[in-house]
Coordinates of C-alpha atoms and ligand atoms in Angstrom, one line a residue:
X108 CA -58.1 -22.2 17.0
X109 CA -55.5 -21.5 14.3
X110 CA -51.8 -22.1 14.3
X111 CA -50.0 -19.3 12.4
X112 CA -46.7 -20.6 11.0
X113 CA -43.7 -18.3 10.8
X114 CA -43.1 -16.8 7.3
X115 CA -39.9 -18.8 7.0
X116 CA -41.4 -22.1 8.3
X117 CA -40.4 -25.1 6.2
X118 CA -42.7 -27.8 4.8
X119 CA -41.3 -30.3 7.3
X120 CA -42.3 -28.0 10.1
X121 CA -45.8 -27.6 8.7
X122 CA -46.0 -31.4 8.3
X123 CA -44.9 -31.9 11.9
X124 CA -47.6 -29.5 13.1
X125 CA -50.2 -31.4 11.0
X126 CA -49.1 -34.7 12.5
X127 CA -49.2 -33.3 16.0
X128 CA -52.7 -31.9 15.4
X129 CA -53.9 -35.3 14.1
X130 CA -52.5 -37.0 17.1
X131 CA -54.7 -34.8 19.3
X132 CA -57.8 -36.1 17.4
X133 CA -58.3 -32.7 15.7
X134 CA -58.7 -32.1 12.0
X135 CA -56.1 -29.8 10.4
X136 CA -57.1 -27.5 7.6
X137 CA -54.0 -26.1 6.0
X138 CA -54.4 -22.6 4.4
X139 CA -51.4 -21.6 2.4
X140 CA -51.3 -17.8 2.1
X141 CA -49.0 -15.6 0.1
X142 CA -47.0 -14.7 3.2
X143 CA -47.5 -17.5 5.6
X144 CA -49.3 -20.8 6.2
X145 CA -52.0 -21.1 8.7
X146 CA -53.3 -24.4 10.1
X147 CA -56.9 -24.2 11.3
X148 CA -58.0 -26.9 13.8
X149 CA -61.5 -28.3 13.7
X150 CA -62.8 -30.6 16.4
X151 CA -62.9 -30.5 20.2
X152 CA -60.4 -27.8 20.9
X153 CA -60.1 -28.9 24.5
X154 CA -57.8 -31.7 23.1
X155 CA -55.3 -29.0 22.3
X156 CA -55.1 -27.5 25.7
X157 CA -51.5 -27.7 27.2
X158 CA -50.4 -29.7 24.2
X159 CA -47.4 -27.4 23.5
X160 CA -48.5 -26.6 19.9
X161 CA -47.1 -23.1 20.4
X162 CA -43.7 -24.4 21.1
X163 CA -43.4 -26.6 18.0
X164 CA -40.6 -25.5 15.5
X165 CA -41.8 -23.0 12.9
X166 CA -44.9 -21.9 14.9
X167 CA -45.4 -18.1 15.3
X168 CA -48.6 -18.1 17.3
X169 CA -51.6 -20.2 18.4
X170 CA -54.7 -18.1 18.4
X171 CA -58.4 -18.8 19.2
X172 CA -60.8 -18.2 16.3
X173 CA -63.8 -16.4 17.9
X174 CA -66.1 -17.0 14.9
X175 CA -68.0 -20.3 15.0
X176 CA -67.2 -20.7 11.3
X177 CA -63.5 -21.6 11.6
X178 CA -62.3 -22.3 8.1
X179 CA -64.6 -19.7 6.5
X180 CA -63.5 -16.9 8.7
X181 CA -61.2 -14.0 7.8
X182 CA -59.2 -14.8 11.0
X183 CA -58.1 -18.1 9.4
X184 CA -57.4 -16.6 6.0
X185 CA -56.9 -12.9 5.4
X186 CA -56.6 -13.0 1.6
X187 CA -59.7 -13.5 -0.5
X188 CA -60.4 -16.9 -2.0
X189 CA -60.6 -16.9 -5.7
X190 CA -62.8 -19.7 -7.1
X191 CA -62.1 -20.8 -10.6
X192 CA -64.3 -23.2 -12.5
X193 CA -63.7 -23.5 -16.2
X194 CA -64.4 -20.1 -17.8
X195 CA -65.7 -18.7 -14.4
X196 CA -63.5 -16.9 -11.9
X197 CA -65.0 -15.3 -8.8
X198 CA -63.2 -13.4 -6.1
X199 CA -60.5 -11.5 -8.1
X200 CA -60.6 -8.0 -9.7
X201 CA -62.7 -9.2 -12.6
X202 CA -66.3 -10.1 -11.7
X203 CA -67.8 -13.4 -12.7
X204 CA -71.2 -13.3 -14.4
X205 CA -73.3 -16.5 -14.4
X206 CA -76.3 -16.2 -16.7
X207 CA -78.9 -18.4 -18.4
X208 CA -82.4 -19.7 -17.9
X209 CA -83.9 -20.8 -14.6
X210 CA -84.5 -24.2 -16.2
X211 CA -83.0 -26.1 -19.1
X212 CA -86.0 -26.7 -21.4
X213 CA -84.6 -28.0 -24.7
X214 CA -81.2 -28.2 -26.5
X215 CA -82.2 -25.3 -28.8
X216 CA -83.2 -23.1 -25.8
X217 CA -80.0 -23.6 -23.8
X218 CA -77.6 -23.3 -26.7
X219 CA -79.3 -20.1 -27.9
X220 CA -79.2 -18.7 -24.3
X221 CA -75.5 -19.7 -24.0
X222 CA -74.5 -18.0 -27.2
X223 CA -76.4 -14.8 -26.3
X224 CA -75.1 -14.5 -22.7
X225 CA -71.6 -15.2 -23.8
X226 CA -71.8 -12.5 -26.5
X227 CA -73.0 -10.0 -23.8
X228 CA -70.0 -10.9 -21.6
X229 CA -71.2 -13.6 -19.2
X230 CA -68.5 -15.9 -18.0
X231 CA -70.6 -19.0 -17.1
X232 CA -73.9 -20.5 -18.1
X233 CA -76.6 -21.3 -15.5
X234 CA -79.6 -23.7 -16.1
X235 CA -81.4 -26.0 -13.7
X236 CA -81.8 -29.6 -14.7
X237 CA -83.0 -30.7 -11.3
X238 CA -85.5 -28.1 -10.1
X239 CA -86.6 -27.8 -6.4
X240 CA -90.1 -26.4 -7.0
X241 CA -92.4 -25.1 -4.3
X242 CA -95.3 -27.1 -5.8
X243 CA -95.0 -30.8 -6.7
X244 CA -97.1 -30.0 -9.8
X245 CA -94.7 -27.5 -11.3
X246 CA -92.0 -28.4 -13.9
X247 CA -89.4 -30.5 -12.1
X248 CA -86.6 -30.2 -14.7
X249 CA -85.3 -32.4 -17.5
X250 CA -82.8 -34.1 -15.1
X251 CA -80.0 -36.0 -16.8
X252 CA -81.3 -35.1 -20.3
X253 CA -81.0 -31.4 -19.2
X254 CA -77.4 -32.0 -18.0
X255 CA -76.6 -33.4 -21.5
X256 CA -78.0 -30.3 -23.1
X257 CA -75.9 -28.2 -20.8
X258 CA -72.8 -30.2 -21.8
X259 CA -73.6 -29.5 -25.5
X260 CA -74.0 -25.7 -24.8
X261 CA -70.6 -25.8 -23.1
X262 CA -69.1 -27.6 -26.0
X263 CA -70.4 -24.9 -28.4
X264 CA -69.5 -21.8 -26.3
X265 CA -66.8 -22.8 -23.8
X266 CA -68.9 -21.5 -20.9
X267 CA -68.5 -23.3 -17.6
X268 CA -71.8 -24.8 -16.3
X269 CA -73.5 -23.9 -13.0
X270 CA -76.3 -26.2 -12.2
X271 CA -78.2 -27.3 -9.1
X272 CA -77.9 -30.6 -7.3
X273 CA -80.8 -31.3 -4.9
X274 CA -79.9 -34.5 -3.3
X275 CA -76.8 -36.4 -2.1
X276 CA -77.5 -39.3 -4.4
X277 CA -77.3 -37.1 -7.5
X278 CA -74.0 -35.4 -6.6
X279 CA -71.8 -37.9 -8.7
X280 CA -74.1 -37.6 -11.7
X281 CA -74.3 -33.8 -11.7
X282 CA -70.6 -33.5 -11.1
X283 CA -69.9 -35.3 -14.4
X284 CA -71.5 -32.4 -16.3
X285 CA -71.2 -29.4 -14.0
X286 CA -68.3 -27.0 -13.4
X287 CA -70.1 -25.6 -10.3
X288 CA -72.6 -27.4 -8.1
X289 CA -75.3 -25.0 -7.0
X290 CA -76.9 -25.7 -3.7
X291 CA -80.3 -24.0 -3.8
X292 CA -81.8 -21.7 -1.1
X293 CA -84.2 -24.4 0.0
X294 CA -81.3 -26.8 0.6
X295 CA -78.9 -24.4 2.5
X296 CA -79.5 -26.3 5.7
X297 CA -79.6 -29.8 4.1
X298 CA -76.6 -30.9 6.0
X299 CA -76.2 -34.3 4.4
X300 CA -76.2 -32.6 1.0
X301 CA -73.6 -30.1 2.2
X302 CA -71.4 -32.9 3.4
X303 CA -71.8 -34.7 0.1
X304 CA -70.6 -31.7 -1.9
X305 CA -67.9 -31.1 0.7
X306 CA -66.3 -34.4 -0.2
X307 CA -66.0 -33.4 -3.9
X308 CA -63.5 -31.1 -5.4
X309 CA -66.0 -29.4 -7.7
X310 CA -66.7 -25.7 -6.8
X311 CA -69.9 -25.0 -5.0
X312 CA -72.3 -22.1 -5.3
X313 CA -74.2 -21.9 -2.0
X314 CA -77.3 -19.9 -1.9
X315 CA -78.6 -18.3 1.3
X316 CA -81.8 -19.8 2.7
X317 CA -84.6 -17.2 2.5
X318 CA -85.0 -17.5 6.3
X319 CA -81.4 -18.0 7.3
X320 CA -79.3 -15.5 9.2
X321 CA -75.9 -14.7 7.7
X322 CA -74.3 -16.6 10.6
X323 CA -76.3 -19.7 9.7
X324 CA -75.3 -19.1 6.1
X325 CA -71.6 -19.1 7.0
X326 CA -72.0 -22.2 9.1
X327 CA -73.6 -23.9 6.1
X328 CA -70.5 -22.9 4.0
X329 CA -68.4 -24.3 6.9
X330 CA -69.9 -27.8 6.4
X331 CA -68.6 -27.8 2.8
X332 CA -65.2 -26.4 3.8
X333 CA -64.9 -28.8 6.7
X334 CA -65.5 -31.7 4.4
X335 CA -62.4 -30.6 2.5
X336 CA -63.8 -28.6 -0.5
X337 CA -62.4 -25.1 -0.3
X338 CA -64.0 -23.8 -3.5
X339 CA -67.2 -22.2 -2.1
X340 CA -68.9 -19.1 -3.4
X341 CA -71.6 -17.5 -1.3
X342 CA -74.8 -16.2 -3.0
X343 CA -77.2 -13.6 -1.5
X344 CA -80.5 -14.3 -3.2
X345 CA -82.9 -12.4 -1.0
X346 CA -84.7 -13.2 2.2
X347 CA -88.3 -13.5 3.3
X348 CA -89.7 -10.4 5.0
X349 CA -93.2 -8.9 5.5
X350 CA -92.7 -6.9 2.3
X351 CA -94.6 -8.2 -0.7
X352 CA -93.8 -5.8 -3.5
X353 CA -90.8 -8.0 -4.4
X354 CA -90.7 -11.8 -4.4
X355 CA -88.0 -11.6 -1.7
X356 CA -86.2 -8.7 -0.1
X357 CA -82.6 -8.3 -1.4
X358 CA -80.4 -7.1 1.5
X359 CA -77.2 -5.8 -0.1
X360 CA -75.5 -5.0 3.2
X361 CA -74.9 -8.7 3.3
X362 CA -72.1 -8.2 0.7
X363 CA -69.8 -5.9 2.8
X364 CA -70.8 -7.7 6.0
X365 CA -69.7 -11.1 4.6
X366 CA -66.5 -9.6 3.1
X367 CA -65.5 -8.4 6.5
X368 CA -66.0 -11.8 8.1
X369 CA -65.1 -14.3 5.4
X370 CA -62.5 -14.8 2.7
X371 CA -65.1 -16.6 0.5
X372 CA -66.3 -14.7 -2.6
X373 CA -69.8 -13.3 -2.5
X374 CA -72.1 -13.1 -5.5
X375 CA -75.7 -11.7 -5.8
X376 CA -78.8 -13.0 -7.5
X377 CA -80.9 -10.0 -8.4
X378 CA -83.4 -12.3 -10.3
X379 CA -84.7 -14.3 -7.3
X380 CA -83.9 -11.3 -5.1
X381 CA -86.5 -9.2 -6.8
X382 CA -88.8 -11.5 -8.7
X383 CA -89.4 -8.8 -11.4
X384 CA -87.4 -8.5 -14.6
X385 CA -87.7 -4.7 -14.6
X386 CA -85.9 -4.5 -11.2
X387 CA -83.0 -6.7 -12.1
X388 CA -80.8 -4.2 -13.9
X389 CA -80.8 -1.7 -11.0
X390 CA -80.2 -4.3 -8.3
X391 CA -77.4 -5.9 -10.4
X392 CA -75.7 -2.5 -10.6
X393 CA -76.3 -1.9 -6.9
X394 CA -74.7 -5.3 -6.1
X395 CA -71.6 -4.4 -8.1
X396 CA -71.4 -1.0 -6.3
X397 CA -71.7 -2.8 -3.0
X398 CA -68.6 -4.9 -3.8
X399 CA -70.1 -8.2 -5.1
X400 CA -67.6 -10.5 -6.7
X401 CA -70.1 -11.7 -9.2
X402 CA -73.7 -12.0 -10.3
X403 CA -76.1 -14.8 -11.2
X404 CA -78.9 -13.7 -13.5
X405 CA -81.8 -15.5 -15.2
X406 CA -81.9 -14.9 -19.0
X407 CA -84.1 -16.7 -21.5
X408 CA -84.7 -16.4 -25.3
X409 CA -88.4 -15.9 -24.6
X410 CA -89.1 -15.2 -20.9
X411 CA -92.9 -15.0 -21.3
X412 CA -92.9 -18.7 -22.3
X413 CA -90.3 -19.9 -19.8
X414 CA -91.1 -23.1 -17.9
X415 CA -90.1 -21.4 -14.6
X416 CA -89.4 -18.0 -13.2
X417 CA -90.3 -16.1 -16.4
X418 CA -91.5 -13.0 -14.7
X419 CA -88.0 -12.3 -13.2
X420 CA -86.1 -13.4 -16.3
X421 CA -84.4 -11.0 -18.7
X422 CA -84.5 -11.3 -22.5
X423 CA -81.3 -10.9 -24.4
X424 CA -81.5 -7.1 -25.0
X425 CA -82.3 -6.5 -21.3
X426 CA -79.3 -8.6 -20.3
X427 CA -77.0 -6.8 -22.7
X428 CA -78.2 -3.4 -21.3
X429 CA -77.7 -4.7 -17.7
X430 CA -74.1 -5.8 -18.5
X431 CA -73.3 -2.4 -20.1
X432 CA -74.4 -0.6 -16.9
X433 CA -72.7 -3.1 -14.6
X434 CA -69.5 -2.7 -16.6
X435 CA -69.5 1.0 -15.9
X436 CA -70.2 0.6 -12.2
X437 CA -67.5 -2.0 -11.9
X438 CA -65.0 0.4 -13.4
X439 CA -66.1 3.1 -10.9
X440 CA -65.4 0.8 -8.0
X441 CA -62.0 -0.4 -9.3
X442 CA -63.2 -3.7 -10.7
X443 CA -63.8 -5.0 -14.2
X444 CA -66.5 -7.1 -15.8
Ligands
LIG662 C1 -82.6 -21.0 -9.1 O1 -81.5 -20.5 -9.1 O2 -83.3 -21.1 -10.1 C2 -83.2 -21.3 -7.8 C3 -84.1 -22.2 -7.6 O3 -82.8 -20.4 -6.9 P1 -83.0 -20.4 -5.3 O4 -82.5 -21.7 -4.8 O5 -82.2 -19.2 -4.8 O6 -84.5 -20.2 -5.0
LIG663 MN1 -85.2 -19.7 -10.8

């Protein structure tokens, strides 16, 4: 349930509501909007029955939230959340573009990629140092050494770093280097990991699990929000279907569907979503047309020799061309890039 405060409610009145909510053994999540403050209650809502919350000073209304994802829902917050992480901003009029290789392979590779994607207009650098690979025999990433290379690429370009964390024990380490903690598709329902990143203040990029429904996806985001971390970006990266002409099937209806139900920004990954470099530009443009708040795209100096995901990875000229098209589409839909 949510408690909607009156537009003229004072901070003391909000604090009083919070204290009352806590005394009912419920957790308050305060959402400060431009017009009014909303307090979302998380916990066993039966505790709030007949508690007189609606009669507290400054309270305009107490309303049930029908969606199971309470803090993520549009009912709790009507204005879009804008997530800012260093050079990256996602959720406002200007789209965020996160680009870089699937994996960090060497200092030279990541610095070269960072400079090239920045020149083409990317606003953050991606690169996996901890890689969750389908096969235990595939390249697992450079781990902390890779994080250090990312830090050097950031020092040279100013681009914020988006990199994956695969286990709760690594969160503190990855946080020291990352501007955004990426939770990979395989870990979308790793609830202990979601709780661990929920306790931090570092923005989170949560990828949709390939077999997860959008409702499960939003409930995974809710774990992070309920832990106290409000800086969550959702990423549609394709789902598993019977279709095999693409690596995954990229359902772009997810973008407007999510926008109708959550205030969290939505970005699209056309690289994993298609698995083929020659399909990435079109699907990136389609994502922007569908209202995506940002893109995450794999780009490498030499995709043919990439340590992972080379076949879906763009080279620098392809990325520049993709950006040019997406810029035009963004303008057509009233955004910029
Ligand atoms: C990645 O971004 O390289 C990655 C592993 O993505 P996903 O978790 O979506 O498969
Ligand atoms: Mn990849």
